[in-house]
Every structure is written in structure tokens, then in C-alpha cells.
Short mmCIF file of C-alpha atoms and ligand atoms in Angstrom, two decimals:
data_model
loop_
_atom_site.label_atom_id
_atom_site.label_comp_id
_atom_site.label_asym_id
_atom_site.label_seq_id
_atom_site.Cartn_x
_atom_site.Cartn_y
_atom_site.Cartn_z
CA MET A 1 25.28 117.58 -49.27
CA PRO A 2 23.72 115.01 -47.04
CA PRO A 3 22.56 116.61 -43.83
CA LEU A 4 24.01 115.35 -40.60
CA HIS A 5 20.96 113.35 -39.54
CA PHE A 6 21.59 111.22 -42.57
CA PHE A 7 24.95 110.03 -41.42
CA ARG A 8 23.79 107.72 -38.72
CA HIS A 9 22.09 105.52 -41.29
CA ARG A 10 25.00 105.08 -43.58
CA PHE A 11 26.34 101.98 -41.91
CA LEU A 12 23.11 100.06 -42.21
CA ARG A 13 23.56 96.69 -43.85
CA PRO A 14 20.83 94.43 -45.23
CA ALA A 15 20.57 92.52 -41.96
CA GLY A 16 20.27 95.79 -40.11
CA LEU A 17 17.63 96.96 -42.53
CA LEU A 18 15.63 93.81 -41.99
CA LEU A 19 15.85 94.31 -38.26
CA LEU A 20 14.74 97.87 -38.68
CA LEU A 21 11.84 96.80 -40.81
CA LEU A 22 10.77 94.43 -38.05
CA LEU A 23 11.20 97.14 -35.46
CA THR A 24 9.19 99.44 -37.66
CA PHE A 25 6.42 96.93 -37.81
CA PHE A 26 6.27 96.17 -34.13
CA HIS A 27 7.34 99.43 -32.56
CA ALA A 28 6.01 102.08 -34.87
CA GLY A 29 9.43 102.59 -36.37
CA GLN A 30 11.01 104.06 -33.30
CA ALA A 31 14.51 103.21 -34.45
CA LEU A 32 14.13 105.30 -37.55
CA ALA A 33 14.83 108.90 -38.22
CA LEU A 34 13.34 111.79 -36.36
CA ASP A 35 10.90 111.28 -33.51
CA ILE A 36 7.99 113.65 -32.94
CA SER A 37 7.07 113.04 -29.32
CA ASP A 38 4.49 115.75 -28.68
CA VAL A 39 2.53 118.59 -30.24
CA ARG A 40 1.57 121.30 -27.74
CA PHE A 41 -0.23 124.63 -27.95
CA GLY A 42 -0.02 127.70 -25.78
CA ALA A 43 -2.13 130.86 -26.02
CA HIS A 44 -0.40 134.25 -25.89
CA GLY A 45 -3.09 136.87 -26.39
CA GLU A 46 -4.20 136.75 -30.01
CA LYS A 47 -1.34 134.47 -30.90
CA THR A 48 -1.09 130.74 -30.41
CA ARG A 49 2.24 129.02 -30.19
CA MET A 50 2.49 125.50 -31.56
CA VAL A 51 5.44 123.45 -30.33
CA LEU A 52 6.54 120.13 -31.81
CA ASP A 53 8.90 118.21 -29.55
CA MET A 54 11.55 116.35 -31.52
CA ASP A 55 14.39 114.09 -30.47
CA GLU A 56 16.88 116.15 -32.47
CA MET A 57 17.16 119.35 -34.46
CA ALA A 58 15.77 119.06 -37.95
CA ASP A 59 15.29 121.11 -41.07
CA PHE A 60 11.72 122.05 -41.84
CA ARG A 61 9.46 123.77 -44.31
CA VAL A 62 6.20 125.37 -43.18
CA PHE A 63 3.47 127.00 -45.24
CA THR A 64 -0.31 127.37 -45.56
CA LEU A 65 -2.74 126.16 -48.20
CA SER A 66 -6.41 126.96 -48.84
CA SER A 67 -9.60 125.04 -49.75
CA PRO A 68 -9.62 123.77 -47.07
CA TYR A 69 -7.37 125.99 -44.96
CA ARG A 70 -4.31 124.04 -43.94
CA ILE A 71 -1.05 124.48 -42.09
CA VAL A 72 1.59 122.23 -43.64
CA ILE A 73 4.84 121.15 -41.98
CA ASP A 74 7.43 119.15 -43.90
CA LEU A 75 10.25 117.49 -41.99
CA PRO A 76 12.80 114.75 -42.62
CA ALA A 77 11.01 111.37 -42.39
CA PHE A 78 9.79 111.01 -38.82
CA ASN A 79 8.13 108.66 -36.41
CA TRP A 80 4.94 109.95 -34.89
CA ASN A 81 4.75 109.39 -31.15
CA ALA A 82 2.73 112.46 -30.30
CA GLY A 83 -0.34 110.58 -29.10
CA THR A 84 -3.50 112.61 -28.58
CA ILE A 85 -3.13 116.26 -29.40
CA GLU A 86 -4.90 118.70 -27.12
CA LYS A 87 -6.53 121.18 -29.44
CA PRO A 88 -6.05 124.91 -28.84
CA VAL A 89 -8.99 127.31 -28.70
CA ASN A 90 -7.52 129.11 -31.69
CA PRO A 91 -7.00 128.20 -34.45
CA ASN A 92 -9.78 125.67 -34.50
CA ILE A 93 -8.03 122.56 -35.77
CA THR A 94 -10.48 120.13 -37.31
CA ALA A 95 -8.10 117.33 -38.30
CA VAL A 96 -4.44 116.36 -38.19
CA ARG A 97 -2.82 114.00 -40.68
CA HIS A 98 0.75 112.95 -41.17
CA GLY A 99 2.57 110.63 -43.45
CA LEU A 100 5.34 110.16 -45.90
CA LEU A 101 5.41 112.79 -48.63
CA LYS A 102 8.21 111.07 -50.52
CA PRO A 103 11.11 108.87 -49.45
CA GLY A 104 13.01 110.77 -46.78
CA ILE A 105 10.45 113.53 -46.25
CA SER A 106 7.33 113.43 -44.06
CA ARG A 107 4.46 115.88 -43.89
CA ILE A 108 2.04 116.97 -41.16
CA VAL A 109 -1.16 118.70 -42.20
CA PHE A 110 -3.41 120.60 -39.79
CA ASP A 111 -6.86 121.37 -41.18
CA VAL A 112 -8.24 124.60 -39.75
CA ASP A 113 -11.68 126.07 -40.25
CA HIS A 114 -10.61 129.65 -40.90
CA PRO A 115 -7.61 131.51 -42.37
CA VAL A 116 -4.47 131.40 -40.25
CA ASN A 117 -1.38 133.57 -40.35
CA ILE A 118 2.04 132.11 -39.59
CA HIS A 119 3.99 134.85 -37.82
CA ALA A 120 7.15 132.84 -37.36
CA ALA A 121 8.52 129.33 -37.56
CA PHE A 122 11.85 128.35 -36.05
CA THR A 123 13.64 125.58 -34.21
CA LEU A 124 15.10 125.61 -30.73
CA PRO A 125 17.81 123.22 -29.57
CA ALA A 126 17.30 120.90 -26.60
CA GLN A 127 18.07 122.44 -23.21
CA SER A 128 17.96 121.00 -19.69
CA ASN A 129 14.60 119.23 -19.53
CA LYS A 130 13.31 120.42 -22.90
CA ALA A 131 13.54 118.52 -26.17
CA SER A 132 14.55 120.05 -29.48
CA ARG A 133 11.55 121.98 -30.72
CA LEU A 134 9.95 123.29 -33.86
CA VAL A 135 7.96 126.39 -32.94
CA LEU A 136 5.18 128.00 -34.98
CA ASP A 137 3.61 131.27 -33.90
CA LEU A 138 0.12 131.45 -35.32
CA GLY A 139 -2.49 134.15 -35.40
CA PRO A 140 -5.84 134.83 -37.01
CA ALA A 141 -5.81 136.22 -40.54
CA SER A 142 -8.29 137.94 -42.78
CA GLU A 143 -9.05 136.28 -46.10
CA ALA A 144 -6.93 138.93 -47.82
CA LEU A 145 -3.95 138.48 -45.51
CA PHE A 146 -4.15 134.74 -45.89
CA GLU A 147 -4.17 135.01 -49.68
CA ARG A 148 -1.18 137.35 -49.55
CA ASN A 149 0.86 135.06 -47.32
CA LYS A 150 -0.18 131.78 -48.90
CA GLY A 151 2.98 131.64 -50.99
CA LYS A 152 5.36 132.18 -48.12
CA ILE A 153 7.60 129.33 -47.04
CA PHE A 154 9.20 129.37 -43.62
CA GLY A 155 12.38 127.38 -43.16
CA MET A 156 14.32 125.35 -45.66
CA LEU A 157 14.15 121.63 -46.25
CA SER A 158 16.75 120.21 -48.57
CA ASP A 159 15.65 117.67 -51.11
CA GLU A 160 18.80 115.78 -50.22
CA TYR A 161 16.84 114.03 -47.54
CA ALA A 162 15.31 112.19 -50.41
CA PRO A 163 17.34 109.83 -52.61
CA PRO A 164 18.61 111.27 -55.89
CA ALA A 165 15.85 111.34 -58.50
CA ALA A 166 17.66 108.87 -60.73
CA THR A 167 17.56 106.13 -58.10
CA ALA A 168 14.38 107.09 -56.31
CA GLN A 169 11.50 104.67 -56.28
CA ALA A 170 8.11 106.18 -56.98
CA PRO A 171 7.05 107.67 -53.65
CA PRO A 172 4.26 105.86 -51.87
CA PRO A 173 0.98 107.76 -51.82
CA TYR A 174 0.49 110.36 -49.14
CA ARG A 175 -1.77 108.80 -46.57
CA GLU A 176 -3.72 109.51 -43.49
CA ALA A 177 -2.16 109.55 -40.08
CA SER A 178 -2.64 105.91 -39.23
CA LEU A 179 -0.03 104.92 -41.80
CA GLY A 180 2.44 107.56 -40.82
CA ALA A 181 4.56 105.18 -38.83
CA MET A 182 5.10 102.83 -41.71
CA THR A 183 7.94 104.91 -43.06
CA PRO A 184 10.28 102.67 -45.01
CA PRO A 185 13.90 102.86 -43.92
CA LYS A 186 15.87 105.59 -45.60
CA PRO A 187 18.00 104.30 -48.42
CA GLN A 188 21.67 104.02 -47.56
CA SER A 189 22.99 107.44 -48.19
CA VAL A 190 26.03 108.02 -50.29
CA ILE A 191 28.01 111.03 -49.23
CA VAL A 192 28.03 113.04 -52.38
CA LYS A 193 29.99 116.20 -53.03
CA PRO A 194 27.98 119.12 -54.40
CA LEU A 195 27.94 119.23 -58.18
CA ILE A 196 28.78 122.56 -59.76
CA VAL A 197 27.81 123.01 -63.39
CA ILE A 198 30.00 125.61 -65.10
CA ASP A 199 28.47 127.12 -68.22
CA PRO A 200 30.95 129.00 -70.43
CA GLY A 201 28.80 131.37 -72.46
CA HIS A 202 28.47 131.23 -76.26
CA GLY A 203 30.77 129.06 -78.43
CA GLY A 204 31.08 127.80 -81.97
CA VAL A 205 28.96 129.78 -84.42
CA ASP A 206 27.99 132.13 -81.58
CA PRO A 207 31.16 134.07 -80.74
CA GLY A 208 29.53 136.36 -78.17
CA ALA A 209 30.93 139.84 -77.69
CA SER A 210 33.94 140.74 -79.76
CA GLY A 211 36.78 142.21 -77.76
CA ALA A 212 38.48 145.54 -78.27
CA ASN A 213 41.64 143.46 -78.59
CA GLY A 214 40.20 141.11 -81.23
CA VAL A 215 39.49 138.29 -78.76
CA TYR A 216 35.98 136.84 -78.63
CA GLU A 217 33.84 136.31 -75.54
CA ARG A 218 33.43 132.60 -76.36
CA ALA A 219 37.19 132.12 -75.90
CA VAL A 220 37.57 133.91 -72.57
CA THR A 221 34.49 132.27 -71.05
CA LEU A 222 35.81 128.83 -72.01
CA ALA A 223 39.28 129.56 -70.64
CA LEU A 224 37.80 130.90 -67.40
CA GLY A 225 35.47 127.89 -67.14
CA LYS A 226 38.42 125.52 -67.37
CA GLU A 227 40.36 127.53 -64.79
CA LEU A 228 37.39 127.47 -62.40
CA ARG A 229 36.95 123.73 -62.93
CA LYS A 230 40.62 123.19 -62.09
CA GLN A 231 40.33 125.21 -58.87
CA LEU A 232 37.08 123.57 -57.76
CA LEU A 233 38.43 120.05 -58.34
CA ALA A 234 41.68 120.90 -56.54
CA THR A 235 39.76 121.52 -53.30
CA GLY A 236 38.44 117.94 -53.32
CA ARG A 237 35.10 119.33 -52.12
CA TYR A 238 33.20 119.52 -55.39
CA ARG A 239 32.24 117.64 -58.49
CA VAL A 240 32.24 119.67 -61.68
CA GLU A 241 30.52 119.36 -65.04
CA MET A 242 30.83 121.85 -67.87
CA THR A 243 28.08 122.49 -70.40
CA ARG A 244 30.92 122.76 -72.91
CA ASP A 245 34.69 122.41 -72.68
CA THR A 246 35.36 122.89 -76.37
CA ASP A 247 34.44 125.64 -78.82
CA VAL A 248 30.95 124.40 -79.69
CA PHE A 249 27.55 126.02 -79.95
CA ILE A 250 24.96 124.97 -77.35
CA LYS A 251 21.38 126.23 -77.15
CA LEU A 252 20.45 128.07 -73.95
CA ALA A 253 17.68 125.62 -73.13
CA ASP A 254 20.12 122.73 -73.55
CA ARG A 255 22.46 124.28 -71.01
CA VAL A 256 19.64 124.31 -68.48
CA LYS A 257 18.68 120.76 -69.42
CA PHE A 258 22.29 119.69 -68.97
CA ALA A 259 22.35 121.07 -65.43
CA ARG A 260 19.04 119.44 -64.55
CA LYS A 261 20.06 116.11 -66.08
CA HIS A 262 23.14 116.10 -63.85
CA ASN A 263 21.17 117.15 -60.74
CA ALA A 264 23.42 120.17 -60.32
CA ASP A 265 23.57 121.84 -56.91
CA LEU A 266 24.70 125.12 -58.40
CA PHE A 267 24.79 126.56 -61.93
CA VAL A 268 27.35 129.21 -62.85
CA SER A 269 27.14 130.79 -66.29
CA LEU A 270 30.21 132.77 -67.38
CA HIS A 271 30.02 135.71 -69.74
CA ALA A 272 31.75 138.97 -70.64
CA ASP A 273 29.75 142.02 -71.55
CA SER A 274 30.02 144.61 -74.31
CA LEU A 275 28.85 148.21 -74.59
CA GLU A 276 29.28 150.95 -77.14
CA ASN A 277 30.94 153.02 -74.46
CA GLY A 278 34.39 151.45 -74.29
CA LYS A 279 35.13 153.17 -70.99
CA VAL A 280 32.75 151.09 -68.90
CA SER A 281 34.38 148.26 -66.97
CA GLY A 282 33.70 145.97 -64.02
CA ALA A 283 31.98 142.69 -63.27
CA SER A 284 28.29 142.15 -62.47
CA ILE A 285 26.29 139.16 -61.30
CA TYR A 286 22.80 138.29 -62.49
CA THR A 287 19.94 136.29 -61.10
CA LEU A 288 16.62 135.64 -62.74
CA SER A 289 14.07 138.41 -62.31
CA GLU A 290 10.77 137.44 -60.76
CA LYS A 291 8.72 138.92 -63.56
CA ALA A 292 10.42 136.98 -66.28
CA SER A 293 10.31 133.82 -64.25
CA ASP A 294 6.52 133.58 -64.02
CA ALA A 295 5.87 133.01 -67.71
CA GLN A 296 8.74 130.58 -67.89
CA THR A 297 7.47 128.73 -64.86
CA ALA A 298 4.14 128.27 -66.61
CA LYS A 299 5.81 126.98 -69.78
CA LEU A 300 7.98 124.59 -67.83
CA ALA A 301 4.96 123.31 -65.98
CA ALA A 302 3.20 122.58 -69.26
CA ARG A 303 6.16 120.91 -70.90
CA GLU A 304 7.44 118.68 -68.22
CA ASN A 305 6.29 116.31 -65.61
CA ARG A 306 5.80 118.78 -62.84
CA ALA A 307 6.43 116.34 -60.07
CA ASP A 308 9.95 115.90 -61.41
CA LEU A 309 10.58 119.61 -61.40
CA VAL A 310 9.93 120.45 -57.84
CA ALA A 311 12.42 119.38 -55.28
CA GLY A 312 10.86 118.04 -52.15
CA ILE A 313 7.23 118.57 -53.08
CA ASP A 314 5.12 115.74 -54.35
CA LEU A 315 2.78 117.45 -56.77
CA SER A 316 0.93 114.27 -57.59
CA VAL A 317 -0.88 114.50 -54.26
CA GLU A 318 -2.16 118.02 -54.80
CA ASP A 319 -4.74 119.39 -57.15
CA LYS A 320 -3.72 121.40 -60.20
CA ASP A 321 -4.11 124.85 -58.71
CA VAL A 322 -2.14 123.91 -55.66
CA ALA A 323 0.48 122.30 -57.86
CA ASN A 324 0.99 125.63 -59.60
CA ILE A 325 1.34 127.40 -56.30
CA LEU A 326 3.86 124.85 -55.10
CA LEU A 327 5.82 125.14 -58.30
CA ASP A 328 6.01 128.87 -57.68
CA LEU A 329 7.11 128.22 -54.12
CA ALA A 330 9.90 125.90 -55.22
CA MET A 331 11.00 128.47 -57.75
CA ARG A 332 10.96 131.19 -55.12
CA ASP A 333 13.09 129.07 -52.82
CA THR A 334 15.58 128.52 -55.64
CA MET A 335 15.58 132.21 -56.45
CA ASN A 336 16.26 133.14 -52.84
CA GLN A 337 19.24 130.82 -52.87
CA SER A 338 20.40 132.25 -56.22
CA LYS A 339 20.17 135.77 -54.81
CA PHE A 340 22.09 134.75 -51.72
CA PHE A 341 24.80 133.21 -53.90
CA ALA A 342 24.94 136.31 -56.12
CA ASN A 343 25.35 138.61 -53.12
CA THR A 344 28.03 136.33 -51.74
CA LEU A 345 29.88 136.56 -55.07
CA VAL A 346 29.67 140.36 -55.00
CA GLY A 347 31.43 140.19 -51.63
CA THR A 348 34.15 137.80 -52.77
CA PHE A 349 34.76 139.78 -55.97
CA LYS A 350 35.34 142.85 -53.79
CA SER A 351 37.51 140.99 -51.29
CA HIS A 352 39.61 139.73 -54.21
CA SER A 353 40.04 143.32 -55.46
CA LEU A 354 38.08 142.66 -58.63
CA LYS A 355 36.34 145.69 -60.07
CA THR A 356 32.55 145.53 -60.15
CA LEU A 357 29.84 147.80 -61.52
CA ASP A 358 28.27 150.23 -59.06
CA THR A 359 25.22 147.99 -58.70
CA PRO A 360 26.87 144.62 -59.10
CA HIS A 361 23.90 142.34 -58.35
CA ARG A 362 21.19 142.67 -60.98
CA SER A 363 18.35 140.56 -62.27
CA ALA A 364 17.03 139.89 -65.74
CA GLY A 365 15.22 137.24 -67.70
CA PHE A 366 18.20 135.20 -68.82
CA ALA A 367 16.95 131.95 -70.33
CA VAL A 368 19.97 130.13 -69.01
CA LEU A 369 19.01 130.86 -65.38
CA LYS A 370 15.60 129.29 -65.55
CA ALA A 371 16.11 125.91 -63.95
CA PRO A 372 13.36 126.01 -61.30
CA ASP A 373 15.22 123.73 -58.92
CA ILE A 374 18.88 124.75 -59.27
CA PRO A 375 20.27 127.95 -57.77
CA SER A 376 21.75 129.74 -60.79
CA VAL A 377 23.73 132.88 -61.47
CA LEU A 378 25.21 134.47 -64.54
CA ILE A 379 28.47 136.34 -64.11
CA GLU A 380 29.42 139.07 -66.52
CA THR A 381 33.12 138.95 -65.69
CA GLY A 382 33.93 142.27 -67.31
CA PHE A 383 33.62 144.20 -70.57
CA MET A 384 35.14 142.96 -73.81
CA SER A 385 34.46 146.44 -75.14
CA ASN A 386 36.91 147.93 -72.66
CA ARG A 387 40.41 147.44 -74.02
CA ARG A 388 42.06 147.08 -70.63
CA GLU A 389 39.46 144.63 -69.35
CA ALA A 390 39.48 142.61 -72.60
CA ASP A 391 43.22 142.20 -72.10
CA LEU A 392 42.72 141.20 -68.46
CA LEU A 393 40.09 138.60 -69.37
CA ASN A 394 42.53 137.22 -71.93
CA ASN A 395 45.21 136.95 -69.24
CA PRO A 396 45.57 133.60 -67.38
CA THR A 397 46.75 135.33 -64.18
CA HIS A 398 43.64 137.49 -64.07
CA ARG A 399 41.44 134.47 -64.78
CA LYS A 400 43.10 132.69 -61.86
CA LYS A 401 42.06 135.61 -59.66
CA LEU A 402 38.50 135.49 -61.01
CA GLY A 403 38.44 131.74 -60.39
CA LYS A 404 39.56 132.26 -56.78
CA ALA A 405 36.84 134.82 -56.15
CA ILE A 406 34.16 132.53 -57.58
CA LEU A 407 35.48 129.52 -55.67
CA SER A 408 35.46 131.54 -52.46
CA GLY A 409 31.83 132.50 -53.14
CA ILE A 410 30.91 128.87 -53.77
CA ASP A 411 32.60 127.83 -50.51
CA THR A 412 30.68 130.45 -48.56
CA TYR A 413 27.42 129.49 -50.23
CA PHE A 414 27.72 125.82 -49.27
CA GLU A 415 28.85 126.65 -45.73
CA GLN A 416 25.58 128.56 -45.36
CA VAL A 417 23.57 125.72 -46.87
CA ARG A 418 25.14 123.37 -44.33
CA LYS A 419 24.30 125.77 -41.49
CA ASN A 420 20.71 126.03 -42.67
CA GLN A 421 20.43 122.29 -42.62
CA LYS A 422 21.60 122.20 -39.01
CA ILE A 423 19.60 125.37 -38.09
ZN1 ZN B 501 27.59 136.55 -73.17
#
């Protein structure tokens, strides 16, 4: 979903773009995007508060890096009008750079000469004589604390500020501050509906669990997938792709590739479980477990062009070690979103009177959930080994109910994403 700040650029025409380019050249791009008008510091005991004045609310992403110690702030592409920054006593800032990280996203880097701890990072809306603000509360950190917190991202910056990968030009190199104002105009945004990839489990030579009623998992997951697609499309709010909509076999890795190829915003894998104990029934929702994800992250990093993998982070500008850290960070961000979506689904399953297991949100190393940049869940919709539930899963009315619960979860998820983008 394009964030709101994007909308004001959608009417730009070539003549307007030319004008903007000229304005950019002569007036440091003041007509473009976000404006950073000041960076201020205030001491509060041990803590130092950093305040960035902005002309409007914006999404952000804040984290620290080492060697040298840095505080990094990513924002939608901005114009830098902050002038001279009055340095605080603590932390001792040795340099400030800013520039375009990739089309649509700008970065500010503060070099500091010792480890820093970010206690909080948040935005405040404009009020009376105050501009919209991004606030960072900073404090000193031991080496150990810094190392522990290095991986922590504050805030959320959607990659949708950048053009879709398929149409994106290679991003210009990340430069020093003096070039920060030469941000090219944002490309005309196309308002795109979120793309949901539905992944009906199994298929073809892989029948999945066999039902107590003789029906196979591959059949009920496909039927449910089609029902969910119908409901999603009927809202007019989503685009939908299915990894399969016939009874064919597809490798797990190819399902993930399919979702990534389509730039999916959400990946929903549909399954139905089986146990020896035929009495067990109820749905459960899975996200990738952190442990399993680390090895996979490493493999992905080796196989693929890492810069393509990580939404919103230009790995080509960082050294290898940092690139690995950033890949982990992107993965963690995705996993947080996956977990949020899974918990939302638990709620909507309950509100739709669908039976769930006692601990309905679980995590495991499902290969199909390993897209590092797409929030993904796997839903075990019930147990084929339970006669009653196998019959329910084979029943179109019940599948309609399941579809409604999943749709409701998807709606809630994207409402929250939209809120996060507005702060
Ligand atoms: Zn399955």
C-alpha cells in the first residue's frame, strides 16, 4: 500500500517533473518529499534527546551499527534543510552524513566515538508552534549492551516508498551529505492493492494427510484456497495469486519463489493436519521459528543477490558483516509482522467460532515460510484425522466460514500496516 505521503506526487506530469528537477537544482529540492528543518539535542541527566523537525509525520527506521559506532535513521526521501547542527555533549558525534539510500528512501548517519544505546524512538505530530518530530532518546552503553542491542530496529519503514523492484532503476550510490539534496523526484506512484499469495498445501503426487473420510488434504486445501481467493477478490481491496489452482505438485522452495517473484505483501499457506489420535481437532497457525530461520537466512544470502532480498536496505553500500546483520534485521522485521498476522488470525478464528488448539499460535521451521521479505503464515485448518473435522473441511459452508475468518484477519493486518505508516 502506498503510504499517504506518496499521494501528493501522483499527479505529477512530465512538465511538472521537469519543473521539480529545476527546483531541485536551484532550491535544494524544497518542493520534494519530506523536509528535515532542524536537528536538536537536549540533555536530560544521563540521557540525550535528539529531535528531528519535519514538515510532516513520516515512517522511520532507526538502529545502530559498529566499526565505527553509528546511529542510523532511515526516512522517506527527504530534503535536508537542517543547517549547522549544534553537537550535544553526549554522545560525542564526530560526523553527520545524509543521502539517498535507494529511490524513495533517505538515510542519516551519525558517527559517534563510543557505544550508544537507543532507549526509544518515536514520532510526535505537529502542535501549536512545534513541527512534526522524530524523537530519539539516547544514552551511553557498555560494549556488551551495544552488541546486544545492535540488531534492534525501532520503527517501521515500508519498502513501498521505493518503486517496485521490477521497475526500479539501480539506486544511486549512497553519498556524503553535500549530495543529499540531489534526491531525484519520486517516480509516479501507482496505487497498488496489496497482493496476497495463497498457497494450497500439497497437490499432485503429494496428497498430504489422508482424511478419516477418505478425502485427501491436497483437495481440501485447494478448495479452501479457491474460496479464499473468491472472498478476497470480492472485497475489491486485494490482488490474489495462487501457487497452484489445480491438482499439481509444487516444490516448497518454488512456492516461496513464486511469492517473491510476484512481490507478495502476504503469504498464506493452507494445510490440514493429521495425528494418530483421531480425537484431536482444532486449527493452529504457524510462523517461522527463529532458530530454524538463521541457517536458512545464511543459505539464502549465499544463493541470491542479497541486495535484492532485503526490502529497504541497500546492502551494496555496507561491508559483508554488516550486510549479514542487516539481512537478519530485515528477516526479524518480517517475522514480527508474520507473528502479528498469526495472532490476528487466532483472534478472528475465535471470533468466527472456529475451534482452535489450546496454543493456537506456534512456530516451526516450515520451508514454505522462509521468504525473508514477505510476512508468511501457515494455517493448519483442522485435522484430517478427526472424522468430524475432515467432514467439515470437505464442506463448502465450513470453508466459507474459514475464508471469512482469514479474510477478516487479513483486513485487520493491513489496517495496522496502514496505521504504522501514518504513526
Ligand atoms: Zn500439509
